[in-house]
Short mmCIF file of C-alpha atoms in Angstrom, two decimals:
data_model
loop_
_atom_site.label_atom_id
_atom_site.label_comp_id
_atom_site.label_asym_id
_atom_site.label_seq_id
_atom_site.Cartn_x
_atom_site.Cartn_y
_atom_site.Cartn_z
CA MET U 189 -290.37 3.40 94.79
CA THR U 190 -290.67 0.97 91.54
CA ARG U 191 -288.59 -2.18 91.38
CA VAL U 192 -286.93 -2.60 88.12
CA PHE U 193 -284.77 -4.95 86.26
CA LEU U 194 -282.18 -3.42 84.30
CA THR U 195 -280.08 -5.63 81.84
CA GLY U 196 -276.66 -5.15 81.15
CA GLY U 197 -275.90 -2.72 84.16
CA SER U 198 -272.09 -1.89 83.66
CA GLY U 199 -272.47 -0.74 79.90
CA PHE U 200 -271.84 2.87 78.95
CA ILE U 201 -275.51 3.51 78.34
CA ALA U 202 -276.79 1.17 81.13
CA VAL U 203 -274.85 2.59 83.94
CA HIS U 204 -276.21 6.01 83.16
CA VAL U 205 -279.76 4.42 82.95
CA LEU U 206 -279.03 2.84 86.53
CA GLU U 207 -277.88 6.13 87.67
CA ALA U 208 -281.07 7.83 86.95
CA LEU U 209 -283.02 5.07 88.29
CA LEU U 210 -281.15 5.40 91.49
CA THR U 211 -281.32 9.03 91.89
CA GLN U 212 -285.10 8.88 91.55
CA GLY U 213 -285.26 6.40 94.35
CA HIS U 214 -286.16 3.34 92.53
CA SER U 215 -284.96 -0.26 93.66
CA VAL U 216 -282.82 -1.69 90.91
CA VAL U 217 -281.58 -5.46 90.16
CA THR U 218 -279.11 -5.46 87.31
CA SER U 219 -277.79 -8.24 85.26
CA VAL U 220 -273.85 -8.63 84.56
CA ARG U 221 -271.73 -10.91 83.06
CA SER U 222 -269.33 -11.25 86.22
CA GLU U 223 -268.80 -10.63 89.99
CA ALA U 224 -265.99 -8.31 89.01
CA LYS U 225 -268.70 -6.27 87.11
CA ALA U 226 -270.82 -6.21 89.91
CA GLN U 227 -268.02 -4.91 92.27
CA MET U 228 -267.33 -2.21 89.84
CA LEU U 229 -271.04 -0.98 90.04
CA ARG U 230 -270.81 -1.26 93.90
CA ASP U 231 -267.78 1.01 93.96
CA THR U 232 -269.43 3.42 91.36
CA PHE U 233 -272.27 3.58 93.59
CA PRO U 234 -270.82 3.30 97.25
CA ASN U 235 -273.68 4.79 99.17
CA ILE U 236 -276.36 2.52 97.66
CA GLY U 237 -277.36 -0.45 99.68
CA LYS U 238 -278.27 -4.01 98.56
CA ASP U 239 -281.84 -3.13 99.05
CA GLN U 240 -281.79 -0.46 96.39
CA LEU U 241 -279.07 -2.16 94.34
CA ASP U 242 -278.43 -6.06 93.64
CA PHE U 243 -277.33 -8.27 91.23
CA VAL U 244 -277.91 -11.37 89.01
CA TYR U 245 -275.38 -13.03 86.74
CA VAL U 246 -276.04 -13.73 83.28
CA ALA U 247 -273.20 -14.77 81.07
CA ASP U 248 -274.67 -14.94 77.71
CA ILE U 249 -278.13 -13.15 77.13
CA ALA U 250 -278.40 -15.11 73.85
CA GLN U 251 -278.80 -18.49 75.32
CA GLU U 252 -282.41 -19.66 75.35
CA GLY U 253 -283.63 -19.42 78.76
CA ALA U 254 -280.88 -17.09 79.87
CA PHE U 255 -283.29 -14.51 81.98
CA ASP U 256 -285.56 -17.27 83.18
CA GLU U 257 -284.53 -17.15 86.75
CA ALA U 258 -283.21 -13.43 86.57
CA VAL U 259 -286.68 -11.93 86.19
CA LYS U 260 -287.98 -13.69 89.41
CA SER U 261 -287.76 -11.33 92.10
CA ASP U 262 -289.15 -10.57 95.79
CA PRO U 263 -290.66 -7.82 95.67
CA PRO U 264 -291.64 -8.29 92.08
CA PHE U 265 -290.63 -6.22 89.05
CA GLU U 266 -292.82 -3.74 87.67
CA TRP U 267 -290.47 -2.19 85.01
CA VAL U 268 -287.76 -4.14 82.77
CA ILE U 269 -285.10 -1.82 80.98
CA HIS U 270 -283.26 -4.04 78.26
CA THR U 271 -280.11 -2.29 77.32
CA ALA U 272 -277.82 -5.58 76.90
CA SER U 273 -276.49 -6.86 73.42
CA PRO U 274 -275.05 -10.22 72.63
CA PHE U 275 -271.35 -10.29 72.95
CA HIS U 276 -269.93 -10.97 69.64
CA PHE U 277 -266.44 -12.64 68.92
CA ASN U 278 -265.56 -13.73 65.59
CA ILE U 279 -267.98 -13.75 63.13
CA THR U 280 -268.07 -16.64 60.63
CA ASP U 281 -271.78 -17.00 59.98
CA THR U 282 -273.74 -13.98 60.02
CA GLN U 283 -277.06 -15.82 60.81
CA LYS U 284 -275.52 -17.84 63.48
CA ASP U 285 -273.22 -15.32 65.25
CA LEU U 286 -275.07 -12.16 64.44
CA LEU U 287 -278.74 -12.48 63.53
CA ASP U 288 -279.87 -15.27 65.96
CA PRO U 289 -277.98 -14.00 69.08
CA ALA U 290 -279.64 -10.48 68.49
CA ILE U 291 -283.19 -11.89 67.99
CA ILE U 292 -282.86 -14.62 71.04
CA GLY U 293 -281.39 -11.96 73.14
CA THR U 294 -284.39 -9.63 72.75
CA THR U 295 -287.41 -12.26 72.40
CA GLY U 296 -285.76 -14.37 75.25
CA ILE U 297 -286.21 -11.80 77.85
CA LEU U 298 -289.75 -10.87 76.88
CA ARG U 299 -290.66 -14.80 76.75
CA ALA U 300 -288.93 -14.84 80.19
CA ILE U 301 -290.99 -12.01 81.57
CA LYS U 302 -294.41 -13.35 80.31
CA LYS U 303 -293.56 -16.65 81.87
CA ASN U 304 -291.95 -15.92 85.28
CA ALA U 305 -292.81 -12.13 86.08
CA PRO U 306 -296.43 -11.45 85.59
CA THR U 307 -296.49 -8.11 87.59
CA VAL U 308 -294.24 -6.53 84.91
CA LYS U 309 -296.15 -3.80 82.92
CA ARG U 310 -293.67 -2.13 81.20
CA VAL U 311 -290.51 -3.14 79.02
CA VAL U 312 -288.29 -0.57 77.39
CA VAL U 313 -285.85 -1.88 74.91
CA THR U 314 -282.78 -0.08 73.67
CA SER U 315 -282.89 -0.25 69.86
CA SER U 316 -280.53 1.66 67.20
CA PHE U 317 -280.55 4.23 64.54
CA ALA U 318 -279.48 1.06 62.35
CA ALA U 319 -283.06 -0.23 62.78
CA ILE U 320 -284.52 2.84 60.60
CA PHE U 321 -281.48 4.04 58.38
CA SER U 322 -282.22 2.95 54.82
CA PRO U 323 -278.92 2.56 52.89
CA LYS U 324 -281.10 3.25 49.88
CA THR U 325 -282.34 6.46 51.25
CA GLY U 326 -279.07 7.44 52.74
CA ASN U 327 -278.09 11.04 53.53
CA ARG U 328 -280.67 12.43 51.16
CA PRO U 329 -281.60 15.80 52.21
CA ASP U 330 -285.19 15.64 51.14
CA HIS U 331 -285.81 12.96 53.57
CA THR U 332 -286.78 13.37 57.37
CA TYR U 333 -285.95 10.16 59.55
CA SER U 334 -288.61 9.65 62.32
CA GLU U 335 -290.05 6.73 64.06
CA ASN U 336 -292.24 5.87 61.18
CA ASP U 337 -288.97 4.61 59.19
CA TRP U 338 -287.79 0.99 59.15
CA ASN U 339 -284.44 -0.12 57.70
CA PRO U 340 -285.68 -2.29 54.71
CA ILE U 341 -282.85 -4.92 54.70
CA THR U 342 -283.74 -8.19 53.60
CA LEU U 343 -282.40 -11.66 55.13
CA GLU U 344 -280.66 -12.23 51.89
CA GLU U 345 -278.87 -8.72 51.93
CA ALA U 346 -278.05 -9.21 55.79
CA ILE U 347 -276.09 -12.51 55.21
CA GLN U 348 -273.76 -10.91 52.53
CA ASP U 349 -271.16 -9.49 55.28
CA PRO U 350 -270.86 -8.92 58.83
CA SER U 351 -271.41 -5.12 58.33
CA SER U 352 -274.88 -5.81 56.86
CA GLY U 353 -275.47 -8.29 59.22
CA TYR U 354 -274.74 -6.00 62.18
CA ARG U 355 -277.64 -3.46 60.76
CA ALA U 356 -279.88 -6.20 60.05
CA SER U 357 -279.41 -7.84 63.57
CA LYS U 358 -280.61 -4.43 65.06
CA THR U 359 -283.63 -4.26 62.68
CA PHE U 360 -284.60 -7.62 62.91
CA ALA U 361 -284.29 -7.77 67.11
CA GLU U 362 -286.63 -4.65 67.05
CA LYS U 363 -289.18 -6.05 64.58
CA ALA U 364 -289.00 -9.26 66.90
CA ALA U 365 -290.10 -7.36 69.81
CA TRP U 366 -293.09 -5.88 68.03
CA ASP U 367 -294.27 -9.34 66.77
CA PHE U 368 -293.84 -10.80 70.07
CA VAL U 369 -296.37 -8.35 71.60
CA GLU U 370 -298.63 -8.58 68.96
CA LYS U 371 -298.74 -12.42 68.72
CA GLU U 372 -298.21 -13.29 72.53
CA ARG U 373 -300.38 -10.81 73.92
CA PRO U 374 -298.36 -10.22 77.30
CA ASN U 375 -299.55 -8.38 80.19
CA PHE U 376 -296.75 -5.73 79.66
CA GLU U 377 -296.42 -3.12 76.98
CA ILE U 378 -293.28 -2.04 75.13
CA ALA U 379 -291.37 0.84 74.04
CA THR U 380 -288.34 1.18 72.01
CA VAL U 381 -285.68 3.85 72.44
CA TRP U 382 -282.95 4.24 69.98
CA CYS U 383 -280.23 6.57 69.44
CA PRO U 384 -277.75 7.82 66.41
CA GLN U 385 -275.78 5.31 65.01
CA LYS U 386 -273.15 5.26 62.09
CA SER U 387 -274.50 4.03 59.16
CA ASN U 388 -271.01 3.55 57.44
CA PRO U 389 -268.83 0.52 58.43
CA GLY U 390 -266.69 1.38 61.79
CA ARG U 391 -263.76 -0.11 63.50
CA THR U 392 -263.24 -4.00 62.94
CA HIS U 393 -263.34 -5.78 66.41
CA ARG U 394 -262.65 -9.44 66.36
CA GLY U 395 -263.76 -10.27 62.76
CA LEU U 396 -266.88 -7.65 63.18
CA GLN U 397 -267.04 -4.35 61.50
CA MET U 398 -268.62 -2.44 64.18
CA ASN U 399 -271.19 0.51 63.70
CA PRO U 400 -270.71 2.15 67.07
CA PRO U 401 -273.45 4.55 68.15
CA ILE U 402 -272.80 8.28 68.45
CA VAL U 403 -273.31 8.58 72.11
CA PHE U 404 -271.12 11.06 74.01
CA GLY U 405 -270.94 12.02 77.66
CA PRO U 406 -269.16 11.58 80.93
CA ILE U 407 -267.61 8.35 81.92
CA HIS U 408 -267.69 6.64 85.06
CA PRO U 409 -264.11 6.37 85.95
CA LYS U 410 -264.41 2.98 87.98
CA LEU U 411 -265.73 1.24 85.13
CA GLN U 412 -263.57 2.20 82.06
CA THR U 413 -260.08 3.18 81.33
CA LEU U 414 -258.75 5.48 78.27
CA ASP U 415 -258.51 2.18 76.39
CA THR U 416 -261.96 0.91 76.95
CA ILE U 417 -264.22 3.94 76.63
CA ASN U 418 -266.88 3.86 74.21
CA THR U 419 -266.02 4.50 70.60
CA SER U 420 -267.75 7.83 70.23
CA ASN U 421 -265.95 9.32 73.17
CA GLN U 422 -262.63 8.12 71.87
CA ARG U 423 -262.69 11.00 69.53
CA ILE U 424 -262.81 13.76 72.18
CA ARG U 425 -260.04 11.55 74.20
CA ASP U 426 -257.75 11.55 71.23
CA MET U 427 -258.30 15.49 70.40
CA ILE U 428 -257.35 16.19 74.31
CA LEU U 429 -254.08 13.92 73.85
CA GLY U 430 -253.01 15.64 70.71
CA LYS U 431 -253.68 12.83 68.01
CA MET U 432 -255.75 15.02 65.75
CA GLN U 433 -253.07 17.77 64.91
CA ASP U 434 -252.91 16.97 61.22
CA GLU U 435 -256.54 16.34 60.13
CA ILE U 436 -259.84 15.92 61.93
CA PRO U 437 -261.40 12.84 60.83
CA PRO U 438 -264.86 12.74 59.23
CA SER U 439 -267.60 12.38 61.88
CA GLY U 440 -269.52 9.23 60.49
CA ILE U 441 -273.15 10.25 61.13
CA HIS U 442 -273.91 13.75 62.09
CA VAL U 443 -276.70 13.41 64.60
CA TRP U 444 -275.91 12.64 68.30
CA VAL U 445 -277.02 12.56 71.69
CA ASP U 446 -275.76 12.98 75.36
CA VAL U 447 -275.72 9.65 77.09
CA ARG U 448 -277.57 11.14 80.10
CA ASP U 449 -280.40 12.24 78.04
CA LEU U 450 -280.55 9.07 76.45
CA ALA U 451 -280.73 7.41 79.77
CA LEU U 452 -283.49 9.91 81.09
CA ALA U 453 -285.27 8.98 77.93
CA HIS U 454 -285.32 5.21 78.96
CA VAL U 455 -286.63 5.89 82.49
CA ARG U 456 -289.34 8.28 81.08
CA ALA U 457 -290.46 5.67 78.62
CA ALA U 458 -290.87 3.05 81.42
CA GLU U 459 -292.83 5.53 83.82
CA ARG U 460 -294.92 7.70 81.35
CA PRO U 461 -298.41 5.79 80.38
CA GLU U 462 -298.43 7.68 77.17
CA ALA U 463 -294.93 6.12 76.09
CA ALA U 464 -296.37 2.61 75.92
CA SER U 465 -296.32 1.06 72.39
CA LYS U 466 -294.05 3.63 70.79
CA ARG U 467 -290.62 4.05 69.25
CA PHE U 468 -288.73 7.05 70.42
CA PHE U 469 -285.71 8.58 68.24
CA VAL U 470 -283.54 10.22 70.80
CA THR U 471 -281.27 12.51 69.19
CA ALA U 472 -280.18 16.03 70.30
CA GLY U 473 -279.58 16.90 66.72
CA TYR U 474 -276.56 17.72 64.28
CA TYR U 475 -272.96 17.95 65.21
CA SER U 476 -269.57 17.71 63.50
CA ASN U 477 -266.16 16.78 64.78
CA ARG U 478 -265.09 20.22 63.79
CA GLU U 479 -267.68 21.70 66.38
CA ILE U 480 -266.32 19.39 69.22
CA ALA U 481 -262.84 20.34 68.49
CA ASP U 482 -263.84 24.17 68.64
CA ASP U 483 -265.43 23.54 71.99
CA ILE U 484 -262.22 21.72 73.43
CA GLN U 485 -260.10 24.45 72.31
CA GLU U 486 -262.21 27.09 73.93
CA LEU U 487 -261.96 25.05 77.37
CA LEU U 488 -258.54 23.74 76.87
CA PRO U 489 -256.50 26.37 74.57
CA GLU U 490 -253.28 24.75 75.14
CA VAL U 491 -254.30 21.64 73.32
CA LYS U 492 -253.35 21.58 69.56
CA ILE U 493 -255.76 20.37 67.09
CA ALA U 494 -255.99 20.62 63.43
CA SER U 495 -257.76 23.44 61.83
CA ARG U 496 -258.96 21.27 58.65
CA GLY U 497 -261.30 18.24 58.47
CA GLY U 498 -264.31 17.07 60.27
CA GLU U 499 -266.80 19.66 58.82
CA PHE U 500 -270.47 19.19 58.53
CA PRO U 501 -271.30 18.12 54.86
CA ALA U 502 -273.13 20.78 52.57
CA GLU U 503 -276.17 18.37 52.45
CA TYR U 504 -277.76 16.22 54.92
CA PHE U 505 -280.84 14.18 55.94
CA LYS U 506 -283.31 15.93 58.13
CA TYR U 507 -284.68 14.27 61.58
CA ASP U 508 -287.70 14.57 63.69
CA ASN U 509 -287.43 13.95 67.34
CA SER U 510 -290.62 15.72 68.32
CA ARG U 511 -292.08 12.63 69.85
CA THR U 512 -289.18 12.14 72.46
CA ARG U 513 -289.42 15.99 73.19
CA ASP U 514 -293.38 15.96 73.63
CA ILE U 515 -293.93 12.67 75.37
CA LEU U 516 -290.80 11.93 77.23
CA GLY U 517 -290.36 15.67 77.98
CA ILE U 518 -286.69 15.66 77.19
CA ASN U 519 -284.69 19.18 77.07
CA PHE U 520 -281.42 17.88 75.23
CA ARG U 521 -278.12 19.10 76.54
CA SER U 522 -275.90 21.31 74.05
CA LEU U 523 -272.98 19.87 72.52
CA LYS U 524 -270.84 22.56 74.35
CA ASP U 525 -272.20 21.35 77.79
CA MET U 526 -271.59 17.77 76.64
CA VAL U 527 -268.00 18.54 75.88
CA LYS U 528 -267.42 20.71 78.99
CA ASP U 529 -268.67 17.59 81.27
CA THR U 530 -266.90 15.00 79.56
CA ILE U 531 -263.50 16.39 79.53
CA PRO U 532 -262.81 16.03 83.23
CA THR U 533 -263.94 12.37 83.35
CA LEU U 534 -261.34 11.73 80.69
CA GLN U 535 -258.63 13.65 82.47
CA ALA U 536 -259.49 11.50 85.61
CA LEU U 537 -258.38 8.73 83.36
CA GLY U 538 -255.22 10.28 82.52
CA ALA U 539 -256.15 12.21 79.38
#
């Protein structure tokens, strides 16, 4: 049994990481913003005792020293899995409201581990496709995205608007993590895990144009409502509720991953020696909203969904997920299996 610190444990991705860790018998302390979030997790895992699941409270991970006390543990931690992201309110200053919190949120925990948790040997950081996707390259079919790519966005470009700032924040935060390890030479090694993410502006949330990750999969009903589920799953919800009878909207980015495979990738990036000092592009491959609609109608023939829209484009970029398959040993779930397993969890919420 390994002692693990998991940040942001009530998040959609993080709770699946937590479930994977608990299933394997590890002892986990996870950070949450409030006692209410901690209680939701206790209710989600009612048969897990305090010796295997405990909590620390970190209200704002972008504050200097936010994790200084959280990473102290008896017994001490061996792994840290950092999934938490700063909480964004109204964006008035891209540098102050987006870039700085993202960088501080990442380097802050690395600094805290180096100072207060010398037993930690591996840190896994959740990153984003935004850190590799280049708007200049875009969806060109002659380009293959892999762990060798970096988003070339500059600071000057980043501060032009919140959408660019958001993508830059993911890029700069991951680069800051690698720079920290190179310069500070801590006792631990890191690995970064990133998943598909929209490259085009997404929904507006309190002044920020979000680019939500294309991560589908089952919902833990004690942690979500139909109104608060992650943005990617909202399209499945809306199809089930009959809200796409006229036309299926565009898919956004056309690569995806099942949240359970993404969670397992985090755990294996922590436990496998050969994963040290590597980036991992965790994607199951291509999808389209049209395919999701077809799978839903096969499972729920009474649901009415439009027959047009949501198709896969004629040309698209290529991807290389061989490192994730070869080193982490991930055998990705199919889109149809994801849809089949997700529908009942949405129906449990009232869909």
